[in-house]
mmCIF file of C-alpha atoms and ligand atoms in Angstrom:
data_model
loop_
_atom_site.group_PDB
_atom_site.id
_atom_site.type_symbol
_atom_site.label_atom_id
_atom_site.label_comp_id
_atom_site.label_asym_id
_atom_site.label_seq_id
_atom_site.Cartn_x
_atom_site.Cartn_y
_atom_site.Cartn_z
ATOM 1 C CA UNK A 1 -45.366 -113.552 63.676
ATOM 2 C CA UNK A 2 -44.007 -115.988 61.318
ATOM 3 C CA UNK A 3 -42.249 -114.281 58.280
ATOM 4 C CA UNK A 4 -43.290 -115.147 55.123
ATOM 5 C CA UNK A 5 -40.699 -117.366 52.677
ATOM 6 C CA UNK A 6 -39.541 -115.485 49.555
ATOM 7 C CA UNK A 7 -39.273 -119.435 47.348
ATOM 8 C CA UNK A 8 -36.282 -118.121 45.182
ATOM 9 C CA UNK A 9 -36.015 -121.523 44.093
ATOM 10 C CA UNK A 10 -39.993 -121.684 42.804
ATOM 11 C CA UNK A 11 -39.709 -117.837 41.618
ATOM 12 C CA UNK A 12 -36.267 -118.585 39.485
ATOM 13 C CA UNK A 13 -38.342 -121.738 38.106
ATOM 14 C CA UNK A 14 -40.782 -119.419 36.669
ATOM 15 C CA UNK A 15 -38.158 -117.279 35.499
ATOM 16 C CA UNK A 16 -36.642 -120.162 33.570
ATOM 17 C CA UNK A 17 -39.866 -121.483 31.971
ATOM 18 C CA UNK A 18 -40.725 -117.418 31.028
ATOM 19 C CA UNK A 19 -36.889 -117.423 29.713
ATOM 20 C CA UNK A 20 -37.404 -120.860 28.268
ATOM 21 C CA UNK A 21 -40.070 -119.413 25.512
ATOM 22 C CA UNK A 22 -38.126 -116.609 24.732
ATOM 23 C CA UNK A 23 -35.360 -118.746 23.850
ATOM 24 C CA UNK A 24 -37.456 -120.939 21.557
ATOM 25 C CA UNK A 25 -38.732 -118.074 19.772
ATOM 26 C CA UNK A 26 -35.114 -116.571 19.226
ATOM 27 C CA UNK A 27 -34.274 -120.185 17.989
ATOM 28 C CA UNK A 28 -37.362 -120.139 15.467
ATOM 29 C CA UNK A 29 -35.575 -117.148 13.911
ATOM 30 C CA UNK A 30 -32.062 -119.087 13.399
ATOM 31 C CA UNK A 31 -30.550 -117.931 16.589
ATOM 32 C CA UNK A 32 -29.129 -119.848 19.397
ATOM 33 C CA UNK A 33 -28.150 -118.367 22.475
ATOM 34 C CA UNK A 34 -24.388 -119.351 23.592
ATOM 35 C CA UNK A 35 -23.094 -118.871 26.821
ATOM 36 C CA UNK A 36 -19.501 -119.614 28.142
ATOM 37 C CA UNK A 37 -18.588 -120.717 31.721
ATOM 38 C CA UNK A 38 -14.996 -120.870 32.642
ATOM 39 C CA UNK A 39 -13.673 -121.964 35.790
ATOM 40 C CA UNK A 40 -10.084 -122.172 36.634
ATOM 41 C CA UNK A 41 -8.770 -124.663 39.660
ATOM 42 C CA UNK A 42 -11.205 -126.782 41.857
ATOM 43 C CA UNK A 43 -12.799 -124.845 44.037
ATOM 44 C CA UNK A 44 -15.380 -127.438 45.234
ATOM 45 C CA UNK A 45 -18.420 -124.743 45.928
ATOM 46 C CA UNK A 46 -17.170 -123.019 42.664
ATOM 47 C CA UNK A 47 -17.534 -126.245 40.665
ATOM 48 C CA UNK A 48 -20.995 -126.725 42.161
ATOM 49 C CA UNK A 49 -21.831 -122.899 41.285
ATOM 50 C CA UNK A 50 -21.052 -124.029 37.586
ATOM 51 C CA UNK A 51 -22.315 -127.367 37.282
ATOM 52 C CA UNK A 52 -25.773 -125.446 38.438
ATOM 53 C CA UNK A 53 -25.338 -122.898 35.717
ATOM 54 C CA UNK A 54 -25.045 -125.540 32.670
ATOM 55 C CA UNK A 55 -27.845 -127.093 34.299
ATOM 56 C CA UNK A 56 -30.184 -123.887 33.637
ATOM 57 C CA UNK A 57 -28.656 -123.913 30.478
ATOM 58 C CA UNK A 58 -29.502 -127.294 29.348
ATOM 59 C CA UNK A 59 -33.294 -126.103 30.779
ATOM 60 C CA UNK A 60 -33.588 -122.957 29.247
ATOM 61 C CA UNK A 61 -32.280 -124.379 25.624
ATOM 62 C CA UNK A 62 -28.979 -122.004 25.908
ATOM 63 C CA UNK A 63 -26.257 -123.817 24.315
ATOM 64 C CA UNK A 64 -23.120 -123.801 26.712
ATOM 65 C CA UNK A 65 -19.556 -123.952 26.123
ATOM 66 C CA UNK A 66 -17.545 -125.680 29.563
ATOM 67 C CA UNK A 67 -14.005 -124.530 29.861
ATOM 68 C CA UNK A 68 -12.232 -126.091 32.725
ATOM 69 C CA UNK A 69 -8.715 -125.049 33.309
ATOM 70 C CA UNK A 70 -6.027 -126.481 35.738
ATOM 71 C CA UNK A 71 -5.014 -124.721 39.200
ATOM 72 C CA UNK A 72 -2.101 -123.533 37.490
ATOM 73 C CA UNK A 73 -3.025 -121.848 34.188
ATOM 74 C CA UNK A 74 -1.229 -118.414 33.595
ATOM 75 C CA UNK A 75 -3.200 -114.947 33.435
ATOM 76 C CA UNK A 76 -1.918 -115.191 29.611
ATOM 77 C CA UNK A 77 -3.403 -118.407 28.913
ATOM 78 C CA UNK A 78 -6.858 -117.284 30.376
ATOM 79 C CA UNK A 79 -6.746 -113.960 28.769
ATOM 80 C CA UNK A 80 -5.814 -115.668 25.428
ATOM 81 C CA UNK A 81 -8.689 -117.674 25.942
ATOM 82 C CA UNK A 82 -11.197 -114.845 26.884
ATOM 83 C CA UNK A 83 -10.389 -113.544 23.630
ATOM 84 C CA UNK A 84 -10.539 -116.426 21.486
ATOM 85 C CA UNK A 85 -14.594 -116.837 23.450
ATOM 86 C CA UNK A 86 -14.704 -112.690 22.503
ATOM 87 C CA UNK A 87 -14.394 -113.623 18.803
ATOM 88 C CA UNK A 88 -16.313 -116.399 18.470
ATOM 89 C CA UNK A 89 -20.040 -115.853 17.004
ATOM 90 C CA UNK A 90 -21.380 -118.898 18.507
ATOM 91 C CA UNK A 91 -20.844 -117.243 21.966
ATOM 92 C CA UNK A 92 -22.957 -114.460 23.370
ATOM 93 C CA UNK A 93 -22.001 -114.354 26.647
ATOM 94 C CA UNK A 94 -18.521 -115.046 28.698
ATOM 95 C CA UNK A 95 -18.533 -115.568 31.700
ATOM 96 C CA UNK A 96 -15.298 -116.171 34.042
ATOM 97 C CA UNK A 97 -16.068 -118.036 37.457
ATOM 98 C CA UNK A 98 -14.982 -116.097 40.577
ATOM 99 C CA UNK A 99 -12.514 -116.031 42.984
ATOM 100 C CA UNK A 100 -9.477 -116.961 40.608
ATOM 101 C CA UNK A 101 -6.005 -118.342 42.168
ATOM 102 C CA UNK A 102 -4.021 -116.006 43.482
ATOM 103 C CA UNK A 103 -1.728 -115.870 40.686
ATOM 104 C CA UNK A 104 -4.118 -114.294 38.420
ATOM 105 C CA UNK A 105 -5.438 -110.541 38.458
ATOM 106 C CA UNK A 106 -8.929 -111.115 38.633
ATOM 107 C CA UNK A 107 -9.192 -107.190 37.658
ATOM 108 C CA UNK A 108 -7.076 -107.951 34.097
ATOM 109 C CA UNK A 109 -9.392 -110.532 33.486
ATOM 110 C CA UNK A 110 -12.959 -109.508 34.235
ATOM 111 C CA UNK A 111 -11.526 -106.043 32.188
ATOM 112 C CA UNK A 112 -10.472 -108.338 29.465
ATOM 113 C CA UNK A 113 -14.111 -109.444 28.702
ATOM 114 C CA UNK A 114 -16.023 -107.991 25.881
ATOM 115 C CA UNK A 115 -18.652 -105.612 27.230
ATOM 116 C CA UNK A 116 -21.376 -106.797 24.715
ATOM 117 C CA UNK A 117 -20.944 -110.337 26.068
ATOM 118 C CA UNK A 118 -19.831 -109.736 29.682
ATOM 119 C CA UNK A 119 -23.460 -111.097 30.680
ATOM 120 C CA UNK A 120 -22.331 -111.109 34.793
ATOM 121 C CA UNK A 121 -22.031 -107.295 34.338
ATOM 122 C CA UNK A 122 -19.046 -107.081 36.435
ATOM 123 C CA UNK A 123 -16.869 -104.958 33.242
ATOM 124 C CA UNK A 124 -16.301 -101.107 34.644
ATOM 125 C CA UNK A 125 -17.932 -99.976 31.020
ATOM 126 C CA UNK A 126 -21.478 -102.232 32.347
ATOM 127 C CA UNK A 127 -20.600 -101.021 35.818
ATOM 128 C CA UNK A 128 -20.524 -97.441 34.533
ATOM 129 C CA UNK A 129 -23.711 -97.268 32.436
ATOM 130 C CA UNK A 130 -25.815 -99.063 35.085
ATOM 131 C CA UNK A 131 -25.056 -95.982 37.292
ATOM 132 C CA UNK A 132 -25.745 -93.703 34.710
ATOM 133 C CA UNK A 133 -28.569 -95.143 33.819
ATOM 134 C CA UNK A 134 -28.232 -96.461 30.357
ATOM 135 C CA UNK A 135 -28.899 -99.632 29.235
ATOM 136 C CA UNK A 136 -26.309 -102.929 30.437
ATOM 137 C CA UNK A 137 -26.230 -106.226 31.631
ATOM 138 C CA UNK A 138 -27.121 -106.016 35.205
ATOM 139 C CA UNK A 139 -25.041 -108.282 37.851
ATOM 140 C CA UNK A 140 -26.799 -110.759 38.452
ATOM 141 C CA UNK A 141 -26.954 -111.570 42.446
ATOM 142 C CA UNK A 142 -28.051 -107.774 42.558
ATOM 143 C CA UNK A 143 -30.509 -107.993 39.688
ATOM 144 C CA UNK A 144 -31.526 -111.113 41.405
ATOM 145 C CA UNK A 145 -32.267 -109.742 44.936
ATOM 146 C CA UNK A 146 -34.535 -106.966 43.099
ATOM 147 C CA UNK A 147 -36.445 -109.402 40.947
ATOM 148 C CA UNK A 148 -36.947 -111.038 44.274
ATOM 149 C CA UNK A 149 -38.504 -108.196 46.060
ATOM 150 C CA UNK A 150 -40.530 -107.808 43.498
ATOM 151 C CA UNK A 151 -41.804 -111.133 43.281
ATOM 152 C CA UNK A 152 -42.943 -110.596 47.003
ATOM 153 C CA UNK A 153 -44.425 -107.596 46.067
ATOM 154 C CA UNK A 154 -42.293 -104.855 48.277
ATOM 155 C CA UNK A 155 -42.716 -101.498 47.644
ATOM 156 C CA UNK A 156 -39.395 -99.721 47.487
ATOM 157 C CA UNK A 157 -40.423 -96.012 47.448
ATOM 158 C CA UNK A 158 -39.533 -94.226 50.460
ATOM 159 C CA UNK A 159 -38.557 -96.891 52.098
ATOM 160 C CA UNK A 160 -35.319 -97.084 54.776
ATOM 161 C CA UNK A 161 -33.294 -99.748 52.905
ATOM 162 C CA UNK A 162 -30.028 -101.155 54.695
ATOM 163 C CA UNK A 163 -27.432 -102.738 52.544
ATOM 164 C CA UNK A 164 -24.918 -104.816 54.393
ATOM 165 C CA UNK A 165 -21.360 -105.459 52.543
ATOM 166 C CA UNK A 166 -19.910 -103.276 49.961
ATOM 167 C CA UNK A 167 -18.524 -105.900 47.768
ATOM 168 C CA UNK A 168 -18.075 -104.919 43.844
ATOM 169 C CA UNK A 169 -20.197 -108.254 42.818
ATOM 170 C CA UNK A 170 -23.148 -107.557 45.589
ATOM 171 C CA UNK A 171 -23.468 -104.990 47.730
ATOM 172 C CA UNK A 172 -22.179 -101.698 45.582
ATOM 173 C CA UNK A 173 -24.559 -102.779 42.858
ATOM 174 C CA UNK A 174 -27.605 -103.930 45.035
ATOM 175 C CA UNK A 175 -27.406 -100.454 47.000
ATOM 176 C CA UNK A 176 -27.445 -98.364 43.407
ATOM 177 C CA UNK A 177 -30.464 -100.670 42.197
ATOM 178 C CA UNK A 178 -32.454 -100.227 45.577
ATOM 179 C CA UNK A 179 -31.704 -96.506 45.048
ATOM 180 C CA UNK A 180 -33.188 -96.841 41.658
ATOM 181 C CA UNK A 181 -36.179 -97.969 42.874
ATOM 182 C CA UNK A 182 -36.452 -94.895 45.082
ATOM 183 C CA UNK A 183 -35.205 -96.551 48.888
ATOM 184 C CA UNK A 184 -33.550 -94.273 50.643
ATOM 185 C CA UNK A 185 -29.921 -96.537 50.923
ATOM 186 C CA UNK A 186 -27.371 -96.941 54.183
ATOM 187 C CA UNK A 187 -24.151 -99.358 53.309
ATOM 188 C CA UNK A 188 -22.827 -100.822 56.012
ATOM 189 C CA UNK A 189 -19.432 -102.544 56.026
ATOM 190 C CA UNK A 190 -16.835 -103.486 58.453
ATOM 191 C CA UNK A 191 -15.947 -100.026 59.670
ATOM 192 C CA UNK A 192 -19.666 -99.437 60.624
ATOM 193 C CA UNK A 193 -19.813 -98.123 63.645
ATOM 194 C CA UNK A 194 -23.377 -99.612 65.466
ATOM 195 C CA UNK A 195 -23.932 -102.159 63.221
ATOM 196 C CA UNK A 196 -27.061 -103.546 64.875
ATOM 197 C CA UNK A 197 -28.372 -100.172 65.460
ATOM 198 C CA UNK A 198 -28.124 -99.094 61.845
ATOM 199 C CA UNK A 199 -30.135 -102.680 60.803
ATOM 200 C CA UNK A 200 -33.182 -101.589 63.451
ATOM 201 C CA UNK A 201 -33.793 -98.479 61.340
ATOM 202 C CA UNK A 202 -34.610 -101.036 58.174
ATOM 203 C CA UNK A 203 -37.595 -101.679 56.428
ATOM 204 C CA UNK A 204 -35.641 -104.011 53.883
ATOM 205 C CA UNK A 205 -32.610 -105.452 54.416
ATOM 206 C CA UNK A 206 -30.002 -106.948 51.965
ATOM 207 C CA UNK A 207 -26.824 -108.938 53.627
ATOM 208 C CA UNK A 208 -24.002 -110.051 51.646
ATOM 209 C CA UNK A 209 -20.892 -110.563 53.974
ATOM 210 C CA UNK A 210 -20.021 -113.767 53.759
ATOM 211 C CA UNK A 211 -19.984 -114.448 57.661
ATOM 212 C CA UNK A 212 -22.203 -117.158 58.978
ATOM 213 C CA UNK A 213 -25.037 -115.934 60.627
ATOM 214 C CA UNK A 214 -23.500 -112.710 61.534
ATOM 215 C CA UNK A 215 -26.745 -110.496 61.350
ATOM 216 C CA UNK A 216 -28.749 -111.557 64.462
ATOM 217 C CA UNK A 217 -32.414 -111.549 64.566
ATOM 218 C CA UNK A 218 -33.250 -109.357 67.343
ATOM 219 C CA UNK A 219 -31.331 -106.653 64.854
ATOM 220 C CA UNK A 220 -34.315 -107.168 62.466
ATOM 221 C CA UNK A 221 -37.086 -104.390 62.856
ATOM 222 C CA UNK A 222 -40.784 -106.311 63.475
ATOM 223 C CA UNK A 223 -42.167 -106.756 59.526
ATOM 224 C CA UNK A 224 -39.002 -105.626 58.202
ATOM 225 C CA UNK A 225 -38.271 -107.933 54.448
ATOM 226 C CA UNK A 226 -34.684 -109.456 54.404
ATOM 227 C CA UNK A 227 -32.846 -110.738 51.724
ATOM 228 C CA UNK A 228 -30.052 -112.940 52.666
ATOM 229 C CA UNK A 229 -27.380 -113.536 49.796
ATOM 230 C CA UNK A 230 -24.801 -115.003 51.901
ATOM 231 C CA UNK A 231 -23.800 -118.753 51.261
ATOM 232 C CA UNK A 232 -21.422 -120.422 54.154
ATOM 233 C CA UNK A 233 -20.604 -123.527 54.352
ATOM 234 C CA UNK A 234 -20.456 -124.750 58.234
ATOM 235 C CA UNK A 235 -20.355 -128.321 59.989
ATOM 236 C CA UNK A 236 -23.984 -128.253 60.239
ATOM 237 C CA UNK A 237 -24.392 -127.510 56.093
ATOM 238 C CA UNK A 238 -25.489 -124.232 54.121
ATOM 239 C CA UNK A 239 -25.894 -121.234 56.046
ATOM 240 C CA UNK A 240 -26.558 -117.576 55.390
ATOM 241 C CA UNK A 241 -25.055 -114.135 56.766
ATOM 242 C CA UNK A 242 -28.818 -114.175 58.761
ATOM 243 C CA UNK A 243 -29.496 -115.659 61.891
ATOM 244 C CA UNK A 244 -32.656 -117.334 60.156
ATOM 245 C CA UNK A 245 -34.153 -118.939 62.970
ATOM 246 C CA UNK A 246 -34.103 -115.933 64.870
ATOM 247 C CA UNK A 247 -34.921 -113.754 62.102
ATOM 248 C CA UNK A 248 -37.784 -115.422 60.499
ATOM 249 C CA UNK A 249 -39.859 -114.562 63.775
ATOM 250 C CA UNK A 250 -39.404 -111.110 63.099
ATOM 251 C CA UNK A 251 -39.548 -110.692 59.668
ATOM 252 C CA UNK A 252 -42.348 -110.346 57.429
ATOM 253 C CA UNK A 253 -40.193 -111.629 54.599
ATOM 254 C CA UNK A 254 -37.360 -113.734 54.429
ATOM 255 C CA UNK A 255 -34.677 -115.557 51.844
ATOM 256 C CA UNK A 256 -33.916 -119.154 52.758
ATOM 257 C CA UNK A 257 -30.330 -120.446 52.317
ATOM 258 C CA UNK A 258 -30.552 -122.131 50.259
ATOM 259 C CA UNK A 259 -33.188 -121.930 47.557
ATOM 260 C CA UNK A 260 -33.149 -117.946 47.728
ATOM 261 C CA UNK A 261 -31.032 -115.583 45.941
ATOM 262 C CA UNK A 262 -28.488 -118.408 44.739
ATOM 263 C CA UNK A 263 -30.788 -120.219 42.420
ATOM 264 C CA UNK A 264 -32.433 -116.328 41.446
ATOM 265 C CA UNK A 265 -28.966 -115.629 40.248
ATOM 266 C CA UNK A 266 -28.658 -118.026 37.847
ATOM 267 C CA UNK A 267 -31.643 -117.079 36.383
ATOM 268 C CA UNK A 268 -30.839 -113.762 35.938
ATOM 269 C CA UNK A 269 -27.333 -115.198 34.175
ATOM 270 C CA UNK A 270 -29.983 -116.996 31.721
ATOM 271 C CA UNK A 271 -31.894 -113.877 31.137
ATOM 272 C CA UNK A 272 -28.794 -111.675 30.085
ATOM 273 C CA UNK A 273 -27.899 -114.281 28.093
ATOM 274 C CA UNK A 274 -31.349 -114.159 25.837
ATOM 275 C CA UNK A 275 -30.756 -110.720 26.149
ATOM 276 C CA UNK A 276 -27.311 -110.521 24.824
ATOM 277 C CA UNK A 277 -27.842 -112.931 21.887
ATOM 278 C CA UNK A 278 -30.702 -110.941 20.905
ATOM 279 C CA UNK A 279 -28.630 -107.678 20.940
ATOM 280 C CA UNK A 280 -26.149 -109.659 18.905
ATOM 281 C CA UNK A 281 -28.852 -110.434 16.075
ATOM 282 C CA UNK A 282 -29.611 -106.714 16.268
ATOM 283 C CA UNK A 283 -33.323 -107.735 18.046
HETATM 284 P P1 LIG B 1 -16.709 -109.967 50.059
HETATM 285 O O1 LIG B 1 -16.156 -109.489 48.776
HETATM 286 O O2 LIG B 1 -15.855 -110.711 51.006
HETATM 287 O O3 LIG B 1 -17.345 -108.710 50.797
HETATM 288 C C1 LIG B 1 -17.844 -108.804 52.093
HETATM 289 C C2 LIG B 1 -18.327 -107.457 52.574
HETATM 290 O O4 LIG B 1 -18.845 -107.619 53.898
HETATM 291 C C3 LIG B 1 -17.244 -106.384 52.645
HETATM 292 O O5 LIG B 1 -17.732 -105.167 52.157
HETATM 293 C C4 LIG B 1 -16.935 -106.299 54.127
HETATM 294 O O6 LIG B 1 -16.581 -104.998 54.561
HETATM 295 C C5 LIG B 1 -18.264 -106.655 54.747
HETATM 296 N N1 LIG B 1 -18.079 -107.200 56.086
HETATM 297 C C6 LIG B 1 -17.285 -108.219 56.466
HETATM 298 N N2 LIG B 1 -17.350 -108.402 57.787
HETATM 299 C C7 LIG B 1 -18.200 -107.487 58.260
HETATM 300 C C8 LIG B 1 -18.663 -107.149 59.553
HETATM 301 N N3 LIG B 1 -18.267 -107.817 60.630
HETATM 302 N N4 LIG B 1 -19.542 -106.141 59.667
HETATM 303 C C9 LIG B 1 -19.964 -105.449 58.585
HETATM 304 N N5 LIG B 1 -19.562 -105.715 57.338
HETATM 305 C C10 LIG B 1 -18.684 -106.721 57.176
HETATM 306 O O7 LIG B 1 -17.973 -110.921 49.805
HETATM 307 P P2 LIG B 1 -19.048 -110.982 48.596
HETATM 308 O O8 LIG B 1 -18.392 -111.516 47.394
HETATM 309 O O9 LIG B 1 -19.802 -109.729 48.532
HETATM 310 O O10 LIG B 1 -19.990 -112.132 49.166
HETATM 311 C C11 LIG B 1 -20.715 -111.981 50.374
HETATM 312 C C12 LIG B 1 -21.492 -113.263 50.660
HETATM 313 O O11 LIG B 1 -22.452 -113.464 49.636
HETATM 314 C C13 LIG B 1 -20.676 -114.547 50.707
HETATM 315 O O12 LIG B 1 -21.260 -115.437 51.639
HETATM 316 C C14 LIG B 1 -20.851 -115.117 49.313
HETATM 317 O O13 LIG B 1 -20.705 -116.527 49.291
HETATM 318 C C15 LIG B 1 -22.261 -114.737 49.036
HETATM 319 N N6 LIG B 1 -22.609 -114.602 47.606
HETATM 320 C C16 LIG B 1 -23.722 -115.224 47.176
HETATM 321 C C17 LIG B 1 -24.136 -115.074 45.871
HETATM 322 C C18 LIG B 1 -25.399 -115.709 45.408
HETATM 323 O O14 LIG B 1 -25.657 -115.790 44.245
HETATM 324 N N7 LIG B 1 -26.267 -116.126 46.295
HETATM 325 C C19 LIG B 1 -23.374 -114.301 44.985
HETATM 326 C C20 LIG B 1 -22.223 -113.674 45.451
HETATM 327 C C21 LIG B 1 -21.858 -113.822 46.780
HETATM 328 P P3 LIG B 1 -15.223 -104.228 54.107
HETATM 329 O O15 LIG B 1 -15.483 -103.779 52.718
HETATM 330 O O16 LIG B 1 -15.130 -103.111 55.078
HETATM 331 O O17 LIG B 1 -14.131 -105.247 54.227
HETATM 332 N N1 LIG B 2 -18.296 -115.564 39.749
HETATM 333 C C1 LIG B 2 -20.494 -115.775 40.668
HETATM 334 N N2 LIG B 2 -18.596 -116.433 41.916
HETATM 335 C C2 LIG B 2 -19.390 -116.751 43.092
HETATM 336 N N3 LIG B 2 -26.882 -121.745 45.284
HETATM 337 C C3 LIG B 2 -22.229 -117.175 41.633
HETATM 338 C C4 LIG B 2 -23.602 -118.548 43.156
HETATM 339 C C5 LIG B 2 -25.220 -120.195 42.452
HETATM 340 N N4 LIG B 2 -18.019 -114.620 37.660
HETATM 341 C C6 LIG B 2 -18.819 -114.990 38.657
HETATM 342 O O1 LIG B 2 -22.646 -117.619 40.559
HETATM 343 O O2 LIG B 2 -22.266 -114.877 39.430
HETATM 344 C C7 LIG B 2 -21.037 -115.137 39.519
HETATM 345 N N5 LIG B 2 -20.162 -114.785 38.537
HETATM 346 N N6 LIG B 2 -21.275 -116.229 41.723
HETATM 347 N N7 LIG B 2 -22.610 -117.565 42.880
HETATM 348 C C8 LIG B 2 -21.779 -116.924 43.865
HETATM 349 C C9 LIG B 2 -20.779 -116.118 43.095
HETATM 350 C C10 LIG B 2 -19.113 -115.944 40.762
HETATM 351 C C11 LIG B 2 -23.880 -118.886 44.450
HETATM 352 C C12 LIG B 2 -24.817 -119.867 44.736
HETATM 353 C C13 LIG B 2 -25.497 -120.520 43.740
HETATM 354 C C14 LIG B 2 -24.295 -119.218 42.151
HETATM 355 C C15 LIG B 2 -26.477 -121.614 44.030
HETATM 356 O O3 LIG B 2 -26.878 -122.348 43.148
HETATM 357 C C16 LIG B 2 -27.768 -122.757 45.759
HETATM 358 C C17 LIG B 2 -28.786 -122.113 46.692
HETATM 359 O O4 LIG B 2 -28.467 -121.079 47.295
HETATM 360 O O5 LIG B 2 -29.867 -122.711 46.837
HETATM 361 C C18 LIG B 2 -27.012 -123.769 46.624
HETATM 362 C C19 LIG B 2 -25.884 -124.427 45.944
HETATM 363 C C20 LIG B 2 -25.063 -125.233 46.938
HETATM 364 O O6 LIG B 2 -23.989 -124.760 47.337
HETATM 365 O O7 LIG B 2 -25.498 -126.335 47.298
#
């Protein structure tokens, strides 16, 4: 068996053209939707990350606002400007790239953000009401994995979901929004004991790790759907946490890195955009 590809680079162009209208419409009414990207040093796969996202932008109709900073900007300086992008009316969603230089509490910074515009969902207050269920901005490699299995049309409910990394940005949230959706949830991480025995059980399977290839394809149960949301960059180019070759034999659906859940996420950074300029216009 051959698995199926999950095209998260043909779903998240749907998404865009969906989000596209939606943005015209809120423009119609004398609204523009503003979103901020800042990225601090030169991080070459970060500055690819954002030259992607003001691409969607530019798509979508989102005006954006680029703030590139030097290597060696001070926490101050970056929480002075978080504010100043807090304040301003034209901009409905900041968004600080990730990781920062060492020098900088990432922590101060992402808690510094304005929970109305903090469109990557990553402030505790966002954090908080997703697991209580109330309304936020969801994070959007999570949010993005979901919309995915959706698109494929999986069936969540009652299913053995495995969840591997227990990051803050993927696998925490992913696990709560699978749980959601009524999968009964198993995080792995690095203290796991069994590893490949605890990915058998699986019907679905979500990896975010950030180790190249790392989850082998004999681990994958026959028909089991796996979403790979690792990005690595090796000598032979872009390659996820998911032994794909292997995998994709056993699978009945699989990510591709790339063009899965990278380009998915993005979307889902346009859609909380919309979303948060038309909270901001009190739509
Ligand atoms: P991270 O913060 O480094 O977290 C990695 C997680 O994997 C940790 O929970 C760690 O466990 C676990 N882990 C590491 N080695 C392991 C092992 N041998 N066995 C089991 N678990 C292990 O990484 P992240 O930010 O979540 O990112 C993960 C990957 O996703 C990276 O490749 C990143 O580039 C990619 N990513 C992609 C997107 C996208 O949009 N496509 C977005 C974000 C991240 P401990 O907690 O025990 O240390
Ligand atoms: N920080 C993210 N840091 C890293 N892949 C992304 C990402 C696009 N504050 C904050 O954007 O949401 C974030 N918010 N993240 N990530 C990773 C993470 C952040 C990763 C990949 C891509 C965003 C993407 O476009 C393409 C694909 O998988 O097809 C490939 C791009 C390439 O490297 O060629």
């Amino acid at each position: 068996m051959t698995a199926t590809l999950i095209d998260g680079k043909a779903i998240a162009a749907k998404k865009r053209t969906e989000i596209a209208a939606d943005v015209a419409t809120l423009k119609a009414q004398g609204i523009e939707p503003g979103l901020a990207v800042v990225i601090v040093g030169d991080d070459p796969a970060s500055e690819v990350y954002v030259r992607n996202k003001h691409k969607a932008c530019d798509e979508v109709g989102i005006r954006s606002f680029k703030h590139e900073l030097p290597a060696d900007t001070t926490e101050s300086a970056l929480l002075a400007l978080v504010g100043e992008l807090n304040a301003d009316a034209a901009v409905h969603g900041v968004l600080v790239q990730l990781p920062l230089p060492d020098h900088i509490n990432e922590e101060n910074v992402l808690d510094a953000i304005s929970p109305d515009k903090d469109v990557d969902g990553f402030h505790p207050v966002n954090v908080g009401r997703m697991v209580v269920g109330k309304e936020s901005f969801l994070p959007c490699t999570p949010h993005a994995c979901m919309v995915l299995l959706e698109e494929a049309g999986v069936d969540l409910e009652g299913k053995e979901a495995v969840v591997v990394g227990r990051s803050n940005i993927v696998g925490k949230p992913v696990a709560h929004l699978l749980l959601d959706k009524n999968a009964t949830v198993t995080i792995c991480h690095s203290r796991t004991r069994d590893l490949p025995g605890v990915v058998r059980r699986a019907d679905v399977v979500v990896v975010g790790v950030g180790r190249p290839e790392m989850v082998k394809g004999d681990w994958i149960k026959p028909g089991a759907v796996v979403i790979d949301v690792g990005i690595n960059r090796t000598d032979h180019g872009l390659v996820g946490d998911v032994e794909f070759s292997t995998a994709v034999e056993r699978a009945s659906a699989i990510t591709p890195v790339p063009g899965g859940v990278g380009p998915m996420t993005i979307a889902m950074l346009m859609l909380n955009t919309l979303v948060s300029a038309r909270r901001h216009a009190g739509i």
